[in-house]
CSV table of C-alpha atoms and ligand atoms in Angstrom, one decimal:
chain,number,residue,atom,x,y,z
T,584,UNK,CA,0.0,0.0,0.0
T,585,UNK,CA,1.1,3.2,-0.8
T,586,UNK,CA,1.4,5.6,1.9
T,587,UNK,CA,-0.7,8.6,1.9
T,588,UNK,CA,0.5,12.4,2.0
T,589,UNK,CA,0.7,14.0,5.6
T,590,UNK,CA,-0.2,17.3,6.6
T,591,UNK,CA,-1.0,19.4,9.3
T,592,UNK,CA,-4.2,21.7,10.4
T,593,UNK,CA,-2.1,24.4,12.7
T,594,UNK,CA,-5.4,25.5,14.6
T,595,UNK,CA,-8.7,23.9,15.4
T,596,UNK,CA,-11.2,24.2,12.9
T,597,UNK,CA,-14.4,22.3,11.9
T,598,UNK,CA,-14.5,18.9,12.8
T,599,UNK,CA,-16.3,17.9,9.3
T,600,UNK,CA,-13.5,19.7,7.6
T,601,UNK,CA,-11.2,17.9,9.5
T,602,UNK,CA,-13.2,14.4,8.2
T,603,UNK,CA,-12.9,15.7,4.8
T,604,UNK,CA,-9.2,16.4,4.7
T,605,UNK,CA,-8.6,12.7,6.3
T,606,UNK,CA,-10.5,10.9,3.0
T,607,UNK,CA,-7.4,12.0,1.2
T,608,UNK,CA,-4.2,12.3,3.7
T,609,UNK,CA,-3.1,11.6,7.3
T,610,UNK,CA,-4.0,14.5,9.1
T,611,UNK,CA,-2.3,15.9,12.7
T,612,UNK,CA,-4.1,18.5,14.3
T,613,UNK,CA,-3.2,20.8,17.5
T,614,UNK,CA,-6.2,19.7,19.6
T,615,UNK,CA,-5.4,22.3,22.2
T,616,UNK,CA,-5.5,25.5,20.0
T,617,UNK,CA,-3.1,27.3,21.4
T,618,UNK,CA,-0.8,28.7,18.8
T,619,UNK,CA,2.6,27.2,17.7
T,620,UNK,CA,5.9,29.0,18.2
T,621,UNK,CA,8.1,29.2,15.0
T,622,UNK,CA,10.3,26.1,16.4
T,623,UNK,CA,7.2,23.9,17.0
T,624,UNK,CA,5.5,24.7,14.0
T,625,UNK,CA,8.6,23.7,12.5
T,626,UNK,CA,9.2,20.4,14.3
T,627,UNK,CA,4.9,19.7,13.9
T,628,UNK,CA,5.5,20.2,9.9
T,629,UNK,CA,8.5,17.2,9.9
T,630,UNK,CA,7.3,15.1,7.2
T,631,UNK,CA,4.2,16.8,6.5
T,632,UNK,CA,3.6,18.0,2.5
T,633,UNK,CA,1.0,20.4,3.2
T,634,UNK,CA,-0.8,22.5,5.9
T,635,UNK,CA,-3.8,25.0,7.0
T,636,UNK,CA,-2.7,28.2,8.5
T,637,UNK,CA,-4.3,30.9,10.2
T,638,UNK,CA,-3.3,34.6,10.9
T,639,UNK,CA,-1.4,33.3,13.8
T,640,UNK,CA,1.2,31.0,11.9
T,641,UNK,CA,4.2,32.9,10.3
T,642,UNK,CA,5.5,31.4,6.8
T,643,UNK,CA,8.7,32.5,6.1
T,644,UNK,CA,12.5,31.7,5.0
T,645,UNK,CA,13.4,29.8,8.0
T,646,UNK,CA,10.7,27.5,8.4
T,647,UNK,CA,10.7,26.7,4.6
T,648,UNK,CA,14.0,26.2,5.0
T,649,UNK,CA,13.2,23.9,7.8
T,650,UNK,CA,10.6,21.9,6.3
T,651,UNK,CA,12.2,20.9,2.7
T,652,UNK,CA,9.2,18.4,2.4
T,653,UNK,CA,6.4,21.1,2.4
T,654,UNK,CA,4.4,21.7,-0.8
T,655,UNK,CA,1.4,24.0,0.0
T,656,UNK,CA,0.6,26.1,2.8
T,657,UNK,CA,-3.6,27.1,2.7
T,658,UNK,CA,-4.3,30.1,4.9
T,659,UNK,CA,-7.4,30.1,6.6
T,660,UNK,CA,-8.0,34.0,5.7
T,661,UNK,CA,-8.1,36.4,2.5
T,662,UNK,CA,-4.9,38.7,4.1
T,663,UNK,CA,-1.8,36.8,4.0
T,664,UNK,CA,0.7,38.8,5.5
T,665,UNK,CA,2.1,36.0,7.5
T,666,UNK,CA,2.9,34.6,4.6
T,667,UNK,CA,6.6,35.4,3.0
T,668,UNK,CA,5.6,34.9,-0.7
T,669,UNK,CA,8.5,35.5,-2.5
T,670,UNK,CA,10.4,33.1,-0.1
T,671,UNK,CA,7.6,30.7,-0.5
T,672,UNK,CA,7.7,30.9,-4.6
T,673,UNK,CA,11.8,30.9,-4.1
T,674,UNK,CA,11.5,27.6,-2.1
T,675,UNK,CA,8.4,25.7,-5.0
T,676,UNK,CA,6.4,26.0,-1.8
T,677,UNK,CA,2.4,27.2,-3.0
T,678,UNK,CA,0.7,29.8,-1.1
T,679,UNK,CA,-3.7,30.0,-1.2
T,680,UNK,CA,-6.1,32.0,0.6
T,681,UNK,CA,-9.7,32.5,0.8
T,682,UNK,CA,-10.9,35.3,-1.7
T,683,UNK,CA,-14.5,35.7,-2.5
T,684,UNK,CA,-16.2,33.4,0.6
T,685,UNK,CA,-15.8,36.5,3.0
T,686,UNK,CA,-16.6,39.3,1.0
T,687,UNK,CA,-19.9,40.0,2.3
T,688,UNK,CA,-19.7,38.6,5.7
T,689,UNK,CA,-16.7,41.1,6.4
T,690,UNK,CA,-18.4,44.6,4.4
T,691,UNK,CA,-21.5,43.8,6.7
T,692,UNK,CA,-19.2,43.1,9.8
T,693,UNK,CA,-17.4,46.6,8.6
T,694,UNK,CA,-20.8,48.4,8.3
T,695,UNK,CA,-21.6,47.0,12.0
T,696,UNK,CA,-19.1,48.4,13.4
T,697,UNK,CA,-19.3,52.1,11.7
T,698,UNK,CA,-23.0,51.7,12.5
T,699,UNK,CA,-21.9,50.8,16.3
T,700,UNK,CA,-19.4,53.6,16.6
T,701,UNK,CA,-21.0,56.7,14.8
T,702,UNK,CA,-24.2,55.7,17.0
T,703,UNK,CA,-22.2,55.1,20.0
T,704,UNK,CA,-23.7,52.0,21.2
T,705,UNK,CA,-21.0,49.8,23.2
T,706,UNK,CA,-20.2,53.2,25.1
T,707,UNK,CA,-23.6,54.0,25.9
T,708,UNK,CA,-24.3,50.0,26.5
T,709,UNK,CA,-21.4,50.4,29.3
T,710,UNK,CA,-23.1,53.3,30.9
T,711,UNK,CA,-26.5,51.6,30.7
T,712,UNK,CA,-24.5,48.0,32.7
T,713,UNK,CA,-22.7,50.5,35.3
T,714,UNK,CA,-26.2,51.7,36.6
T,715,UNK,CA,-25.8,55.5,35.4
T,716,UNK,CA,-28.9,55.7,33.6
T,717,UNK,CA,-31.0,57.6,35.8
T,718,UNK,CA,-32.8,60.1,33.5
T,719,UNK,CA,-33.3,60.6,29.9
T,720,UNK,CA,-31.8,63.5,28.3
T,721,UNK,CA,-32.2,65.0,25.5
T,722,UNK,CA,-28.1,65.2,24.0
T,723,UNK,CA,-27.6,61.6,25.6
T,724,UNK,CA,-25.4,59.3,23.8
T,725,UNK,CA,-25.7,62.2,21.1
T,726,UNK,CA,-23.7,60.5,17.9
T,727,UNK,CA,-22.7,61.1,14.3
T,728,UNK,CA,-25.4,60.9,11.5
T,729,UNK,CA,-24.7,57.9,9.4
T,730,UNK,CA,-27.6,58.1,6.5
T,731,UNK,CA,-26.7,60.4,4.0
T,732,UNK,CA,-23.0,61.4,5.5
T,733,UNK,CA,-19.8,60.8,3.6
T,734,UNK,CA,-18.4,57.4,3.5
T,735,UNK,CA,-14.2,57.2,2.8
T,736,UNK,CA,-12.8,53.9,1.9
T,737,UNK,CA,-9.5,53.4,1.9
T,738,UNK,CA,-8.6,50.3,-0.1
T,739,UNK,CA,-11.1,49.6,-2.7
T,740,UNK,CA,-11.2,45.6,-3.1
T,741,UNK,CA,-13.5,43.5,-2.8
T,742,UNK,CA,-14.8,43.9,0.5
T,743,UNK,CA,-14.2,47.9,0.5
T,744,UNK,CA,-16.9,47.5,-3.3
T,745,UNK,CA,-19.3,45.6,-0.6
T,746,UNK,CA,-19.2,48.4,2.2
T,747,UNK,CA,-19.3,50.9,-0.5
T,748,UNK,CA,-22.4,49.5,-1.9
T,749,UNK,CA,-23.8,49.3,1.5
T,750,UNK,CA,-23.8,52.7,2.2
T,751,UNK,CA,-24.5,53.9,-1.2
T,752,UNK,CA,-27.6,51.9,-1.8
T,753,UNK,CA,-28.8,51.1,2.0
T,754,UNK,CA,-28.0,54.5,3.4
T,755,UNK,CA,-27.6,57.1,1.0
T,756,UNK,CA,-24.0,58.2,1.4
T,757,UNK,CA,-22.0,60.1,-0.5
T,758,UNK,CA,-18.9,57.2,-1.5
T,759,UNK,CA,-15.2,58.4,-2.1
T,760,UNK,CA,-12.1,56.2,-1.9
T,761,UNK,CA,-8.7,56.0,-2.6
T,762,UNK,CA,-6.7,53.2,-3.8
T,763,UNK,CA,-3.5,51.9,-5.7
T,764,UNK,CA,-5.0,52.0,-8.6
T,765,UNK,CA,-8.6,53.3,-9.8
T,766,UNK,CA,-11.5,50.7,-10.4
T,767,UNK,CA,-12.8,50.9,-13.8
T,768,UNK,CA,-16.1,52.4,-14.8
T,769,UNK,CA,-18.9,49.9,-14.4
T,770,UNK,CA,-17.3,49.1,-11.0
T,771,UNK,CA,-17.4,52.5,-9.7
T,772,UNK,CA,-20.9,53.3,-10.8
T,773,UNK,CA,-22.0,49.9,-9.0
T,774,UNK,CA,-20.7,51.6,-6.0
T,775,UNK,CA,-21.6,55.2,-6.6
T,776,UNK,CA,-18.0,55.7,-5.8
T,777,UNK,CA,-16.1,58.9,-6.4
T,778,UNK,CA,-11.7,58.1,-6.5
T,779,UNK,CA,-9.7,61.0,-4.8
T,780,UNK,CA,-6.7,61.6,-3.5
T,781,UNK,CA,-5.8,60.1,0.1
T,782,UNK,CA,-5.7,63.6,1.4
T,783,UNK,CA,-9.0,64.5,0.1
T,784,UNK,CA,-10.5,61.3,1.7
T,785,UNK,CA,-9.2,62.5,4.5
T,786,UNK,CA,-10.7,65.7,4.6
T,787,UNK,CA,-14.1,64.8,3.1
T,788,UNK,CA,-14.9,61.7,5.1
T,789,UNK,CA,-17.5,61.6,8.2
T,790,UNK,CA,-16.7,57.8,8.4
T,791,UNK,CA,-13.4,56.2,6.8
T,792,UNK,CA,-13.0,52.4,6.9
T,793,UNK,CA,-9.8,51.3,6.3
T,794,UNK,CA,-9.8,48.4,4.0
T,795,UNK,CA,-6.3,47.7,2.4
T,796,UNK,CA,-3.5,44.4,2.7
T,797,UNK,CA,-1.0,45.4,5.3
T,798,UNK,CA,2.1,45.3,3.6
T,799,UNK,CA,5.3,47.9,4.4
T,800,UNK,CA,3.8,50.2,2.3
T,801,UNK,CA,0.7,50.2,4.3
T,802,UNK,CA,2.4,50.6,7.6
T,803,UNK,CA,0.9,53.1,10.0
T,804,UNK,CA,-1.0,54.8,6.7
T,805,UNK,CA,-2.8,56.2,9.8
T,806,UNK,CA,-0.7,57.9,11.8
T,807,UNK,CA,-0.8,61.1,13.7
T,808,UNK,CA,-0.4,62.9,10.6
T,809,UNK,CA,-3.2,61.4,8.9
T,810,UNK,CA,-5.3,62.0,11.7
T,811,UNK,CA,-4.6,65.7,12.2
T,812,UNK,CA,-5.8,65.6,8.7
T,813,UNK,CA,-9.7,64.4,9.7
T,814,UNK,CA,-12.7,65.9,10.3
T,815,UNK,CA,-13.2,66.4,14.5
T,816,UNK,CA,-16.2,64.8,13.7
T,817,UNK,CA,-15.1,61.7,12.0
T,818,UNK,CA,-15.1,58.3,12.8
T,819,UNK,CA,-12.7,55.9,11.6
T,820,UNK,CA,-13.1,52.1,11.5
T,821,UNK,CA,-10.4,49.4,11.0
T,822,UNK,CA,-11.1,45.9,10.0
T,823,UNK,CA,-8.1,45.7,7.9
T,824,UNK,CA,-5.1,44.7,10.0
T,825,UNK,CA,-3.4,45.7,13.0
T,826,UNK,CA,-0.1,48.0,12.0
T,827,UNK,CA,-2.4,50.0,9.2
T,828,UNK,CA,-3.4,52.7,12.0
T,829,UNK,CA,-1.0,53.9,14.3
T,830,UNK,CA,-2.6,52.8,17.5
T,831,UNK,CA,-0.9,55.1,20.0
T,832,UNK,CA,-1.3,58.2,18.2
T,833,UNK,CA,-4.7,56.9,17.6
T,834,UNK,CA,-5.3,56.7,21.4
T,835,UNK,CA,-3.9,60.4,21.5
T,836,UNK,CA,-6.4,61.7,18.8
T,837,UNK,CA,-9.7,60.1,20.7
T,838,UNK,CA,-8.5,61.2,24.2
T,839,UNK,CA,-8.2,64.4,22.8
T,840,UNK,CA,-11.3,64.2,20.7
T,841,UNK,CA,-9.5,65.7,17.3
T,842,UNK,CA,-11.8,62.5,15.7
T,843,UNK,CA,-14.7,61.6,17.4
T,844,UNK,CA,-14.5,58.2,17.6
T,845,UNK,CA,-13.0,54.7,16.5
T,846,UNK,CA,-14.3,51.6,15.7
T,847,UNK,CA,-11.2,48.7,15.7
T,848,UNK,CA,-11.4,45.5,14.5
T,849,UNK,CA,-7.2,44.7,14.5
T,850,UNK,CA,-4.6,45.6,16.5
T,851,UNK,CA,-1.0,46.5,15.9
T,852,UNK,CA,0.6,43.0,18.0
T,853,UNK,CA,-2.7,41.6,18.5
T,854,UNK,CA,-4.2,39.8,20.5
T,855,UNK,CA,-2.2,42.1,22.8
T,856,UNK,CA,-4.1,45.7,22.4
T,857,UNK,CA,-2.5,49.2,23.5
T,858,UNK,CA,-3.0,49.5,26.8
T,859,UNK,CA,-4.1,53.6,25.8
T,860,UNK,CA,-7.0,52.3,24.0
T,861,UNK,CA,-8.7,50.1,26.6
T,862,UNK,CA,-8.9,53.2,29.0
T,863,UNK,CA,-10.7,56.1,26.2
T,864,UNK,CA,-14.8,55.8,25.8
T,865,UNK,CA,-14.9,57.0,22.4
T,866,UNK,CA,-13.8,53.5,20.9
T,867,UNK,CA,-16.0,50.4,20.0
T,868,UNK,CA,-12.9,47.3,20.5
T,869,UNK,CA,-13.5,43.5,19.2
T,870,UNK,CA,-11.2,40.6,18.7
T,871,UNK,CA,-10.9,40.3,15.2
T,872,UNK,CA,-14.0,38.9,14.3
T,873,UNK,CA,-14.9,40.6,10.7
T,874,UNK,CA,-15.2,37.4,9.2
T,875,UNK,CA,-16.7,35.6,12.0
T,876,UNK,CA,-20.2,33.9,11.3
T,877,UNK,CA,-20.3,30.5,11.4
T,878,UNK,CA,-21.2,30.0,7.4
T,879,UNK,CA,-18.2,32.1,6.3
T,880,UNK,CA,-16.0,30.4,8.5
T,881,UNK,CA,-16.7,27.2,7.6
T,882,UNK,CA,-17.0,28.1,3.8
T,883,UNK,CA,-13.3,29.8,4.6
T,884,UNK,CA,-11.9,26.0,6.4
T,885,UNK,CA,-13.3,24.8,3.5
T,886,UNK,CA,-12.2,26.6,0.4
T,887,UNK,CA,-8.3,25.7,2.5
T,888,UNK,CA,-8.8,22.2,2.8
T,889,UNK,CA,-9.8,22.3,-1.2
T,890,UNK,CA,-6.8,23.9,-2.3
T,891,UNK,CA,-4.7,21.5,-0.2
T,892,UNK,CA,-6.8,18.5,-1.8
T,893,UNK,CA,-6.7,19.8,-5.1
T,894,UNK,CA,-3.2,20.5,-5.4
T,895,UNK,CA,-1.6,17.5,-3.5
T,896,UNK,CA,-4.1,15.2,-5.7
T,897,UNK,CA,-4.8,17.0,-9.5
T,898,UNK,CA,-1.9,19.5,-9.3
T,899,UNK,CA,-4.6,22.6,-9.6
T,900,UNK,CA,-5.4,24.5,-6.6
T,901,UNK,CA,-8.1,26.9,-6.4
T,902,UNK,CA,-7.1,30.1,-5.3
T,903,UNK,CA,-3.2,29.9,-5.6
T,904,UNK,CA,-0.7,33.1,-4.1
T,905,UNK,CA,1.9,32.3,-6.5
T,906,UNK,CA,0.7,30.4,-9.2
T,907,UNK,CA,4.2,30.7,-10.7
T,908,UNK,CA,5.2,27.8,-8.6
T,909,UNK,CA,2.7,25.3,-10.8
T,910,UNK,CA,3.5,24.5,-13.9
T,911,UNK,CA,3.0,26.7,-17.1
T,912,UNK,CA,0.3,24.8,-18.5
T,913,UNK,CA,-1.8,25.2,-14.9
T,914,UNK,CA,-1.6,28.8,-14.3
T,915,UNK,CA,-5.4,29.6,-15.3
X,525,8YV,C1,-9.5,35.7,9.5
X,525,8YV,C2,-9.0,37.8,8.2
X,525,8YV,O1,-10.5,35.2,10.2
X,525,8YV,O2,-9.4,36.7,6.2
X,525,8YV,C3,-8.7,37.5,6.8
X,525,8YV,O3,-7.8,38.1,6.3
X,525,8YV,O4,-8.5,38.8,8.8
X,525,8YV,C4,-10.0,37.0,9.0
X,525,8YV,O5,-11.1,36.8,8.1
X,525,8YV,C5,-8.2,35.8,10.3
X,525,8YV,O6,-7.2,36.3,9.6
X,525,8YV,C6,-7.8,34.3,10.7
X,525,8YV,O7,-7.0,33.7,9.9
């Protein structure tokens, strides 16, 4: 008998998935959750051909170099900046994510949280728990009209198009973004989107959601700087990635109220968040969860165990990274 590929599943996800994956390959997985450091994520992927990642496992030059066996490595999650790609396409090693499955889930998660923040709901929930509420008032919990404002994207992909189209069509706002490069035509009149300059989005925007890859570029985009730049008014929502807003200076700018409020999804060194941001009011704070109903992240485990079993068994993963690494006459 011929013995069957091994790989690994580096966090605990769905146990059918789990069932799926083990009709094609022997499959270890970390039964306790907790996250692997670098060295036992290396010694766990000994032997092992392929594996599911999450946010939370690193892919880079030393542990490919580690793990000369390893052929595919399917992230659990659209973003992939754990992932070293160029290392990964140096070393034959394929990279996948999850495009497309989250789209929606996230740009309704993203409008949640703008909705929760302009409207001030988690702060005004608190008071509510504490026993404060005593009287009515007229100015109570007074927030930031959302219907009709100005909605600023920054990063205009696939999920930035669905909040777009969310606030253009639900709640009549006015749409402007900014990103790398313009989207054509038919795209931005699906949005009712208006491309400016990052400055201008700045300025012009009562709510900006910050939708773009983290990458070195995108480090700290949102900065003091930035900030300064922003209405007093504004409310800005991140359910990009941590590192994208600077989030000490963005403590600074809430506590002294030159925005009005944030709504933060990611955190620079998450799950650890800056300590200046658990003690201001003016923030709404939840653990990464953008993506997080139970469909989407089960269609998410899914679509990475079907790039693993397409790949290690026709050669033709679904949504490859660097499809450079297959050959020519694959690359679709
Ligand atoms: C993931 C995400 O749940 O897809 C992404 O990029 O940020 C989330 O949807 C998270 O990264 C876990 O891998």
């Amino acid at each position: 008998m011929t013995q069957r590929p091994s790989i690994l599943v580096a966090r605990a996800i769905f146990p059918e998935v789990v069932a799926r994956l083990r009709e094609h390959f022997d499959v270890e997985t970390n039964d306790t959750d907790a996250p692997f450091t670098p060295a036992q994520l290396a010694e766990r992927l000994q032997g092992k051909v392929g594996v599911l990642t999450t946010g939370s496992e690193r892919v880079d030059a030393g542990l490919l170099a580690a793990c000369p066996q390893l052929r595919v490595v399917a992230n659990i999650a659209v973003g992939y900046n754990n992932f070293d790609v160029p290392a990964m396409t140096a070393a034959g090693v394929l990279a996948t994510n999850t495009p497309d499955v989250l789209t929606e889930t996230t740009a309704d998660f993203g409008f949640a949280l703008l909705m929760a923040t302009a409207r001030r709901v988690t702060e005004s929930e608190h008071f509510l728990r504490a026993g404060l509420w005593t009287k009515w008032a007229l100015d109570m919990f007074a927030g930031a009209e959302v219907h009709g404002s100005t909605l600023g994207i920054l990063g205009m992909g696939r999920i930035g198009q669905g909040i777009a189209r969310r606030g253009a069509h639900g709640f009549g706002m006015k749409v402007v973004y900014h990103n790398r490069s313009r989207l054509d035509a038919a795209s931005e009149a699906a949005c009712q989107a208006r491309y400016v300059s990052k400055a201008e989005l700045l300025q012009q925007a009562d709510h900006l959601v910050l939708v773009l890859p983290y990458s070195a570029e995108s480090h700290h985009a949102i900065g003091a700087t930035e900030l300064a730049q922003m209405k007093p008014t504004a409310t800005l929502i991140n359910i990009a990635r941590g590192g994208i807003v600077d989030d000490a200076a963005l403590a600074v700018a809430l506590r002294e109220r030159r925005i009005a409020a944030a709504g933060l999804d990611v955190f620079e060194g998450e799950p650890k968040v800056h300590p200046d941001l658990l003690t201001v009011p003016n923030v709404v704070l939840t653990p990464h969860i953008a993506s997080a109903t139970i469909a989407t992240r089960k269609a998410m485990a899914n679509l990475a165990a079907d790039n693993v079993i397409a790949f290690l068994n026709q050669g033709q993963p679904l949504t490859p990274l660097n499809p450079e690494v297959l050959p020519k006459e694959l690359r679709a």
